[in-house]
Amino acid sequence: MNLYERIPNNVNLSEDRKLQRALEKWLPNYLDWWQEMGPDGFQQKDVYLRTAISVEPDGWANFDFVKMPDYRWGIFLKPAEADAKIGFGDNYGQPAYQEVPGEFRNSLRRIIVTQGDTEPASVEQQRQLGKTCPSLYDLRNLFQVNVEEGRHLWAMVYLLQRYFGRDGRDEADALLERRSGNPDKPRILEAFNQPCDDWLNFFCFTMFTDRDGKYQLSALAESGFEPLARTCQFMLTEEAHHMFVGDTGLNRVVKRTAQLMKKGDVRELGAIPLDIIQKHINFWFSYSLDLFGGEISSNSADFFAAGLKGRYKEQEQYQEHILAEQNFTMKVVAEGQLKDREVPLRNALNEVLRGEYVRDCEKGLARWNKTLADEGIGEQLFLPSTRFHRHLGEYAGHHFDIEGNLITAEVFERRKAEWLPTMEDREYVRSLMHPVVEPGKIANWIAPPATGIKGKPFEFEYVRL
Ligand SMILES: [Fe+2]
Ligand SMILES: [Fe+2]
C-alpha cells in the first residue's frame, strides 16, 4: 500500500517513516470502523462529494462522484507562518510551540483526544439516517458531513501519532474503540452519546452541536501549539458546510410547517408542529451548551495561561491577551437562589466562549423566525435560557424553567413534557421518516432547498442508487 499516494497531505508524509508506519497500522482499523459504524448501506453507491486534495483555494473543494470507502481522507494543515508567536496567556509573544512542551503534554493530549472523539461519534450517531432521507440532496449532504467528520478524526489522529509517541498511538486506537451510546465504552462527551436517528434530530445536531465544534476549533485555532492551530484552521473551512446543513435544514422544516399551518392541522397534513420543533431546539441547544464545560473552570484558566486554548477570534477581536487582572460576573446558584458571582476572567473563559456561541445560534433563530413571518405565521421560535436542562457546570443538579427561573424538581418533572421531546413526540417524528430517493422529489414534511450543491439544481442525481 502506497500510503502517501493514497492519503493526500501537506505534511511531507512521504519523508516521515515513523508516521507512515503508525498510519499503516491505523488505516486498516479505520476502514474497518468505517464499514462497521459508518453509514449503514450505500457504501457501494456513487455520491457527489467534495474532497480536499490541497489547502489551496482551488484544491480544498473538489467535487466528483465517489464511493464512500474510496474517499481520500487527507491530512491538511494550514501552511505555517514564519516565526509564529504565542498569542495569549503567560507566554504571550514567545515563539509558538512546534513540538509538545513537556509540562503541557497531558493537557494537550486531553484537548486533542476530547476533540477527536467527537468526530467518529457523530458518524456513529448518524449511521441509520440514510435509510430515511427526505431527498437525494439531503442524502448527499449527510454523507458529505460523515466523510468530513472522518477526515477530522484523521486530523486529530495525525497530531496524536506525530507528536505524542506511544501514548498518542494508543489514544488513536482508542478513538476507534469507543462507541456512541454504548454504556460499556461510551464516547467522552454526553451530547455525542444521544441518539440522532431521525432527520429533525440530525438538523438540530448539525445546527447546534456542530456549531459547538466551530467554537472549540476556533479557540484551538488560536493555540500556541502551532500544529494544532493550523490543523483546526483548516477543519473550520469544512465545518461551515455542516452548520449550513443544520441551519438551512431546520429553516426548510419550519417553512414547510408554516405553509401547512395555513391549510389546516399540521399533524393531519403530515408535517412537524412548531411545538415539537421548539422542544428539539431546547434539547439539542442545552446538551450542546454542556460541551463548553463548567462556567467556572480551572482548566480553562490553565489552558489559557499555557497558551494552548484562546478565546474566539483572540487576535482579531481583542487587544489585551494576558487577562491576569480582569474579572467576570455570572449568575450562580447560592443558598437556593440565583446570585451574581465575580470570578477571575481566566476561570470564566468557557462561559465567554459559550456566550459567543449563543449569539451565533440566535442568528439562526432570527432566520427561521423570518421564514415564519414571511409565511404569515405570528408564532416564533426561541432559544431557552442557558440555565435550562443543564447536566454540567453551575446549573447542573438544579432545575430551571425555560426562561431560566429556578424551580423545584417536582415542578420540572410536571412540566418537562412542555419543554423537551416526549416519547410520543419522537415517535410522531419517526412516523414521518420515509425515504424519498427519486431525483427532484422531496418528503412532505420539509421544503426543498433554495439551491443545489455546487451550482447543480435540486433535481440533480446527487447519489446514484
Ligand atoms: Fe468535525
Ligand atoms: Fe462537523
Coordinates of C-alpha atoms and ligand atoms in Angstrom, one line a residue:
M1 CA 0.0 0.0 0.0
N2 CA 1.5 3.3 -1.1
L3 CA 0.3 5.5 1.8
Y4 CA 1.4 8.9 0.6
E5 CA -0.3 8.4 -2.7
R6 CA -3.4 7.1 -1.0
I7 CA -3.5 9.9 1.6
P8 CA -3.4 13.4 0.2
N9 CA -1.4 15.5 2.6
N10 CA 0.7 18.6 3.0
V11 CA 2.7 17.2 5.9
N12 CA 5.5 15.6 4.0
L13 CA 4.2 12.1 4.7
S14 CA 6.5 10.6 2.2
E15 CA 9.5 11.6 4.2
D16 CA 8.3 10.7 7.7
R17 CA 8.9 7.0 8.1
K18 CA 7.8 6.8 11.7
L19 CA 4.5 8.5 10.9
Q20 CA 4.0 6.3 7.9
R21 CA 4.4 3.2 10.0
A22 CA 1.9 4.4 12.6
L23 CA -0.6 5.2 9.9
E24 CA -0.1 1.9 8.1
K25 CA -1.2 0.2 11.3
W26 CA -4.1 2.6 11.9
L27 CA -5.6 2.9 8.4
P28 CA -7.0 -0.6 8.1
N29 CA -8.6 -0.3 11.5
Y30 CA -10.1 3.0 10.5
L31 CA -11.6 1.4 7.3
D32 CA -13.0 -1.5 9.4
W33 CA -14.5 1.1 11.8
W34 CA -16.0 3.0 8.8
Q35 CA -17.6 -0.2 7.5
E36 CA -18.9 -1.3 10.9
M37 CA -20.0 2.1 12.2
G38 CA -20.2 4.5 9.2
P39 CA -23.4 4.9 7.1
D40 CA -25.4 1.7 7.1
G41 CA -25.8 0.8 3.4
F42 CA -24.9 3.0 0.5
Q43 CA -21.2 2.1 0.7
Q44 CA -21.1 0.9 -2.9
K45 CA -23.1 3.9 -4.3
D46 CA -21.6 6.8 -6.1
V47 CA -22.1 10.0 -4.1
Y48 CA -21.4 13.5 -5.4
L49 CA -18.9 14.5 -2.7
R50 CA -16.4 17.3 -2.1
T51 CA -12.9 16.1 -1.3
A52 CA -10.0 18.2 -0.1
I53 CA -6.9 17.5 -2.1
S54 CA -4.8 20.5 -1.1
V55 CA -5.2 23.6 1.1
E56 CA -5.1 26.0 -1.8
P57 CA -8.4 27.8 -2.7
D58 CA -8.8 25.7 -5.8
G59 CA -7.8 22.4 -4.1
W60 CA -9.8 22.1 -0.9
A61 CA -13.2 21.5 -2.5
N62 CA -13.0 19.1 -5.4
F63 CA -16.4 17.8 -6.4
D64 CA -16.9 14.4 -8.0
F65 CA -18.7 11.1 -7.7
V66 CA -17.0 8.8 -5.2
K67 CA -17.9 5.7 -3.3
M68 CA -17.5 6.5 0.4
P69 CA -15.0 3.8 1.3
D70 CA -12.8 5.2 -1.5
Y71 CA -13.0 8.7 -0.2
R72 CA -9.5 10.1 0.1
W73 CA -9.2 11.1 3.8
G74 CA -6.3 13.5 3.7
I75 CA -4.1 15.3 6.3
F76 CA -4.1 19.0 5.8
L77 CA -2.7 21.8 7.9
K78 CA -3.0 25.4 7.0
P79 CA 0.5 26.4 5.8
A80 CA 2.8 27.6 8.6
E81 CA 3.6 31.3 9.1
A82 CA 7.2 32.3 9.6
D83 CA 8.1 33.0 13.2
A84 CA 4.6 32.4 14.7
K85 CA 4.2 33.6 18.3
I86 CA 2.1 32.5 21.2
G87 CA -0.9 34.9 21.0
F88 CA -2.1 35.0 24.6
G89 CA -1.5 33.9 28.2
D90 CA 1.6 33.8 30.4
N91 CA 3.9 33.2 27.5
Y92 CA 2.4 35.8 25.2
G93 CA 4.8 36.9 22.5
Q94 CA 7.2 33.9 22.9
P95 CA 7.8 31.7 19.8
A96 CA 5.0 29.3 19.2
Y97 CA 5.5 25.6 20.2
Q98 CA 6.4 23.5 17.3
E99 CA 6.7 20.4 19.5
V100 CA 4.7 19.5 22.6
P101 CA 6.1 21.2 25.6
G102 CA 6.7 18.5 28.3
E103 CA 4.8 20.4 31.0
F104 CA 1.7 20.7 28.9
R105 CA 1.8 17.2 27.3
N106 CA -1.1 15.8 29.3
S107 CA -3.3 18.9 28.9
L108 CA -2.7 19.0 25.1
R109 CA -3.3 15.3 24.7
R110 CA -6.6 15.6 26.6
I111 CA -7.7 18.5 24.4
I112 CA -6.9 16.7 21.2
V113 CA -8.5 13.4 22.3
T114 CA -11.6 15.1 23.5
Q115 CA -12.0 16.9 20.2
G116 CA -11.0 13.8 18.2
D117 CA -13.6 11.7 20.0
T118 CA -16.5 13.8 18.8
E119 CA -15.7 13.2 15.1
P120 CA -16.3 9.4 14.8
A121 CA -19.0 9.7 17.5
S122 CA -21.2 11.8 15.2
V123 CA -20.7 9.4 12.3
E124 CA -21.9 6.6 14.6
Q125 CA -24.9 8.7 15.8
Q126 CA -26.0 9.3 12.2
R127 CA -25.4 5.9 10.7
Q128 CA -29.0 4.9 10.1
L129 CA -30.2 8.2 8.7
G130 CA -29.5 7.4 5.0
K131 CA -32.4 4.9 5.1
T132 CA -35.0 7.7 5.7
C133 CA -33.6 10.5 3.7
P134 CA -36.1 13.2 2.6
S135 CA -34.4 13.7 -0.7
L136 CA -31.2 12.7 -2.7
Y137 CA -29.9 16.2 -2.0
D138 CA -30.2 15.6 1.8
L139 CA -28.7 12.2 1.5
R140 CA -25.7 13.6 -0.2
N141 CA -25.3 16.3 2.5
L142 CA -25.5 13.6 5.2
F143 CA -22.7 11.6 3.6
Q144 CA -20.6 14.8 3.0
V145 CA -20.8 15.6 6.7
N146 CA -20.0 11.9 7.5
V147 CA -16.9 11.7 5.4
E148 CA -15.6 15.0 6.6
E149 CA -16.1 14.0 10.2
G150 CA -14.0 11.0 9.3
R151 CA -11.4 13.4 7.9
H152 CA -11.5 15.4 11.1
L153 CA -10.7 12.2 13.0
W154 CA -7.7 11.8 10.7
A155 CA -6.6 15.3 11.5
M156 CA -6.6 14.6 15.3
V157 CA -5.0 11.2 14.8
Y158 CA -2.3 12.8 12.8
L159 CA -1.5 15.1 15.7
L160 CA -1.6 12.2 18.2
Q161 CA 0.7 9.9 16.1
R162 CA 3.1 12.6 15.0
Y163 CA 3.6 14.4 18.3
F164 CA 2.7 12.1 21.2
G165 CA 4.7 8.9 20.6
R166 CA 3.4 5.7 22.0
D167 CA 0.7 7.4 24.1
G168 CA -0.6 9.1 21.0
R169 CA -0.7 5.8 19.1
D170 CA -2.7 4.2 21.9
E171 CA -5.1 7.2 22.0
A172 CA -5.5 6.9 18.2
D173 CA -6.5 3.3 18.6
A174 CA -8.9 4.1 21.5
L175 CA -10.7 6.6 19.2
L176 CA -11.8 3.7 17.1
E177 CA -12.8 1.6 20.0
R178 CA -15.3 3.8 21.9
R179 CA -18.9 3.7 20.6
S180 CA -21.6 6.4 20.8
G181 CA -24.3 5.4 23.3
N182 CA -22.6 2.2 24.4
P183 CA -22.8 2.1 28.2
D184 CA -19.6 0.0 28.4
K185 CA -17.4 2.1 26.2
P186 CA -19.2 5.4 25.6
R187 CA -17.9 8.4 23.7
I188 CA -16.4 11.0 26.0
L189 CA -19.0 13.8 25.8
E190 CA -22.7 13.3 26.6
A191 CA -24.1 15.1 23.5
F192 CA -22.3 12.5 21.4
N193 CA -24.0 9.6 23.2
Q194 CA -27.5 10.9 22.4
P195 CA -29.4 9.1 19.6
C196 CA -29.7 11.0 16.4
D197 CA -31.9 8.7 14.4
D198 CA -34.3 11.0 12.6
W199 CA -33.8 14.0 10.4
L200 CA -35.2 16.6 12.8
N201 CA -32.5 15.4 15.3
F202 CA -29.9 15.5 12.5
F203 CA -30.6 19.1 11.5
C204 CA -30.7 20.1 15.2
F205 CA -27.4 18.3 15.7
T206 CA -25.7 19.9 12.8
M207 CA -27.1 23.3 13.7
F208 CA -26.3 23.2 17.5
T209 CA -23.7 20.5 18.1
D210 CA -21.5 21.1 15.1
R211 CA -21.7 24.7 16.0
D212 CA -20.1 23.9 19.3
G213 CA -17.4 22.3 17.2
K214 CA -16.9 25.6 15.3
Y215 CA -16.3 27.4 18.6
Q216 CA -14.0 24.8 20.1
L217 CA -12.0 24.6 16.8
S218 CA -11.8 28.4 16.7
A219 CA -10.4 28.6 20.2
L220 CA -7.9 25.9 19.3
A221 CA -7.1 27.6 16.0
E222 CA -5.5 30.3 18.2
S223 CA -3.3 27.8 20.0
G224 CA 0.3 28.4 20.7
F225 CA 0.9 24.8 19.8
E226 CA 1.2 25.6 16.1
P227 CA 0.4 22.2 14.5
L228 CA -2.9 22.1 16.4
A229 CA -3.7 25.7 15.4
R230 CA -3.0 25.1 11.8
T231 CA -5.0 21.8 11.8
C232 CA -8.0 23.4 13.3
Q233 CA -7.9 26.4 10.9
F234 CA -8.3 24.0 8.0
M235 CA -11.0 22.0 9.7
L236 CA -13.1 25.1 10.1
T237 CA -13.5 25.5 6.4
E238 CA -15.2 22.1 6.3
E239 CA -17.2 22.7 9.4
A240 CA -19.0 25.6 7.9
H241 CA -20.9 23.3 5.5
H242 CA -22.1 21.1 8.4
M243 CA -23.7 24.1 10.1
F244 CA -25.2 25.1 6.8
V245 CA -26.8 21.7 6.5
G246 CA -28.4 22.2 10.0
D247 CA -29.4 25.8 9.7
T248 CA -31.0 25.5 6.3
G249 CA -32.4 22.1 7.1
L250 CA -34.3 23.5 10.1
N251 CA -35.3 26.5 8.0
R252 CA -36.8 24.2 5.4
V253 CA -38.7 22.2 8.1
V254 CA -40.0 25.4 9.6
K255 CA -41.0 26.7 6.2
R256 CA -43.0 23.6 5.3
T257 CA -44.7 23.6 8.7
A258 CA -45.7 27.2 8.2
Q259 CA -47.1 26.5 4.7
L260 CA -49.2 23.7 6.1
M261 CA -50.3 25.6 9.2
K262 CA -52.2 27.8 6.8
K263 CA -54.0 24.9 5.3
G264 CA -55.1 23.1 8.4
D265 CA -53.9 20.8 11.1
V266 CA -50.2 20.2 10.6
R267 CA -50.3 16.7 12.0
E268 CA -53.1 15.7 9.8
L269 CA -51.2 17.1 6.9
G270 CA -48.1 15.1 7.8
A271 CA -45.6 17.8 8.9
I272 CA -43.9 18.6 12.2
P273 CA -45.8 21.0 14.5
L274 CA -43.9 24.0 15.7
D275 CA -44.0 23.0 19.4
I276 CA -42.2 19.7 18.5
I277 CA -39.5 21.7 16.6
Q278 CA -39.2 24.0 19.6
K279 CA -38.7 21.0 22.0
H280 CA -36.0 19.7 19.8
I281 CA -34.3 23.0 19.8
N282 CA -34.4 23.1 23.6
F283 CA -33.0 19.5 23.8
W284 CA -30.0 20.0 21.5
F285 CA -29.2 23.6 22.5
S286 CA -29.0 22.6 26.1
Y287 CA -26.9 19.5 25.5
S288 CA -24.6 21.5 23.2
L289 CA -24.1 24.2 25.9
D290 CA -22.7 21.5 28.2
L291 CA -19.9 20.9 25.7
F292 CA -18.3 24.2 26.6
G293 CA -17.5 22.9 30.1
G294 CA -18.2 24.3 33.5
E295 CA -18.9 28.1 33.9
I296 CA -16.1 28.3 36.4
S297 CA -13.2 26.2 35.3
S298 CA -9.6 25.9 36.5
N299 CA -8.9 24.0 33.2
S300 CA -9.9 27.0 31.1
A301 CA -7.6 29.2 33.2
D302 CA -4.7 26.7 32.9
F303 CA -5.2 26.2 29.1
F304 CA -5.3 30.0 28.5
A305 CA -2.3 30.7 30.8
A306 CA -0.3 28.0 28.9
G307 CA -1.2 29.4 25.5
L308 CA -3.0 26.2 24.5
K309 CA -6.6 27.4 24.0
G310 CA -7.6 31.0 23.4
R311 CA -10.8 32.9 23.0
Y312 CA -12.9 33.1 19.9
K313 CA -11.0 35.3 17.4
E314 CA -8.5 36.1 20.1
Q315 CA -6.2 38.0 17.7
E316 CA -8.9 39.6 15.7
Q317 CA -11.3 41.0 18.3
Y318 CA -9.2 41.6 21.4
Q319 CA -6.3 44.0 22.2
E320 CA -5.4 42.6 25.6
H321 CA -4.2 38.9 25.6
I322 CA -3.0 38.3 29.2
L323 CA -6.2 38.6 31.3
A324 CA -4.3 38.4 34.5
E325 CA -6.3 41.1 36.3
Q326 CA -9.8 41.1 34.9
N327 CA -12.9 39.6 36.5
F328 CA -16.2 38.3 35.0
T329 CA -19.6 38.4 36.7
M330 CA -22.0 35.5 36.2
K331 CA -25.1 34.1 37.8
V332 CA -24.7 31.1 40.1
V333 CA -27.0 29.3 42.5
A334 CA -26.1 30.1 46.1
E335 CA -28.3 29.3 49.1
G336 CA -31.2 28.3 46.9
Q337 CA -31.1 31.5 44.9
L338 CA -29.6 32.9 41.7
K339 CA -26.9 35.3 42.7
D340 CA -24.2 37.3 40.9
R341 CA -20.7 36.0 41.5
E342 CA -17.4 37.6 40.3
V343 CA -14.6 35.2 39.2
P344 CA -11.2 35.8 37.6
L345 CA -11.8 36.1 33.9
R346 CA -9.4 33.3 33.0
N347 CA -11.6 31.0 35.0
A348 CA -14.7 32.1 33.1
L349 CA -13.4 31.5 29.6
N350 CA -15.7 28.6 28.9
E351 CA -18.6 30.9 29.7
V352 CA -17.2 33.6 27.5
L353 CA -16.9 31.1 24.6
R354 CA -20.4 29.9 25.3
G355 CA -21.7 33.4 25.1
E356 CA -20.2 33.8 21.6
Y357 CA -21.9 30.5 20.6
V358 CA -25.3 31.6 21.9
R359 CA -25.1 34.9 19.9
D360 CA -24.3 32.8 16.8
C361 CA -27.3 30.5 17.5
E362 CA -29.6 33.5 17.9
K363 CA -28.9 34.4 14.3
G364 CA -30.2 31.0 13.2
L365 CA -33.4 31.6 15.2
A366 CA -33.8 35.0 13.6
R367 CA -33.6 33.4 10.1
W368 CA -36.2 30.8 11.0
N369 CA -38.5 33.4 12.5
K370 CA -38.2 35.5 9.4
T371 CA -39.3 32.4 7.4
L372 CA -42.3 32.1 9.7
A373 CA -43.1 35.8 9.3
D374 CA -42.7 35.7 5.6
E375 CA -45.3 32.8 5.5
G376 CA -47.6 35.0 7.6
I377 CA -47.3 33.0 10.8
G378 CA -47.3 35.0 14.0
E379 CA -45.7 32.4 16.3
Q380 CA -41.9 32.5 16.9
L381 CA -39.2 30.0 17.9
F382 CA -36.7 30.9 20.5
L383 CA -33.6 29.7 22.4
P384 CA -34.2 28.5 26.0
S385 CA -32.3 30.1 28.9
T386 CA -28.7 28.8 29.1
R387 CA -29.6 27.5 32.6
F388 CA -32.3 25.2 31.3
H389 CA -31.7 21.5 31.3
R390 CA -28.0 21.5 32.0
H391 CA -26.1 18.4 33.1
L392 CA -22.7 20.0 33.7
G393 CA -21.4 23.2 35.3
E394 CA -23.0 25.6 37.8
Y395 CA -26.6 24.9 36.9
A396 CA -26.4 21.1 36.8
G397 CA -28.2 19.5 39.8
H398 CA -30.7 22.4 39.9
H399 CA -33.9 22.9 38.0
F400 CA -34.9 25.8 35.8
D401 CA -37.8 26.6 33.6
I402 CA -37.4 27.5 30.0
E403 CA -36.9 31.2 31.0
G404 CA -34.2 30.3 33.5
N405 CA -36.1 30.7 36.7
L406 CA -35.2 28.4 39.5
I407 CA -37.9 25.8 40.1
T408 CA -38.2 22.7 42.2
A409 CA -37.5 19.2 40.8
E410 CA -41.3 18.4 41.2
V411 CA -42.3 21.4 39.0
F412 CA -39.7 20.4 36.5
E413 CA -41.0 16.8 36.3
R414 CA -44.5 18.0 36.0
R415 CA -43.7 20.5 33.2
K416 CA -40.9 18.9 31.3
A417 CA -43.2 17.5 28.6
E418 CA -43.9 21.1 27.6
W419 CA -40.2 21.7 27.1
L420 CA -38.5 18.6 25.9
P421 CA -39.5 16.0 23.3
T422 CA -41.6 13.3 24.8
M423 CA -41.6 9.7 23.7
E424 CA -44.8 10.4 21.7
D425 CA -43.2 13.4 20.0
R426 CA -40.2 11.3 19.0
E427 CA -42.5 8.6 17.7
Y428 CA -44.6 11.0 15.7
V429 CA -41.5 12.5 14.1
R430 CA -40.2 9.0 13.3
S431 CA -43.5 8.1 11.8
L432 CA -42.9 10.8 9.1
M433 CA -39.5 9.5 8.2
H434 CA -39.8 7.5 4.9
P435 CA -37.1 7.6 2.3
V436 CA -37.6 9.7 -0.8
V437 CA -34.9 8.9 -3.4
E438 CA -36.3 9.9 -6.7
P439 CA -34.3 12.8 -8.2
G440 CA -36.3 16.0 -7.8
K441 CA -38.7 14.6 -5.2
I442 CA -38.9 15.6 -1.6
A443 CA -40.7 14.3 1.6
N444 CA -43.9 16.1 2.6
W445 CA -42.6 17.4 5.9
I446 CA -39.8 19.6 4.5
A447 CA -39.5 22.3 1.8
P448 CA -36.9 21.9 -1.0
P449 CA -33.7 23.9 -0.7
A450 CA -33.3 27.2 -2.4
T451 CA -30.4 26.0 -4.5
G452 CA -28.5 22.7 -5.0
I453 CA -24.8 21.9 -4.5
K454 CA -22.0 23.4 -6.5
G455 CA -24.4 25.1 -8.9
K456 CA -26.3 21.9 -9.6
P457 CA -30.1 22.0 -9.5
F458 CA -32.1 20.3 -6.7
E459 CA -33.2 17.7 -9.3
F460 CA -29.6 16.6 -9.9
E461 CA -29.0 12.9 -9.1
Y462 CA -26.6 13.5 -6.1
V463 CA -26.5 9.9 -5.1
R464 CA -26.7 7.1 -7.8
L465 CA -28.7 4.4 -6.2
Ligands
FE1 FE -15.8 17.7 12.8
FE2 FE -18.9 18.9 11.8

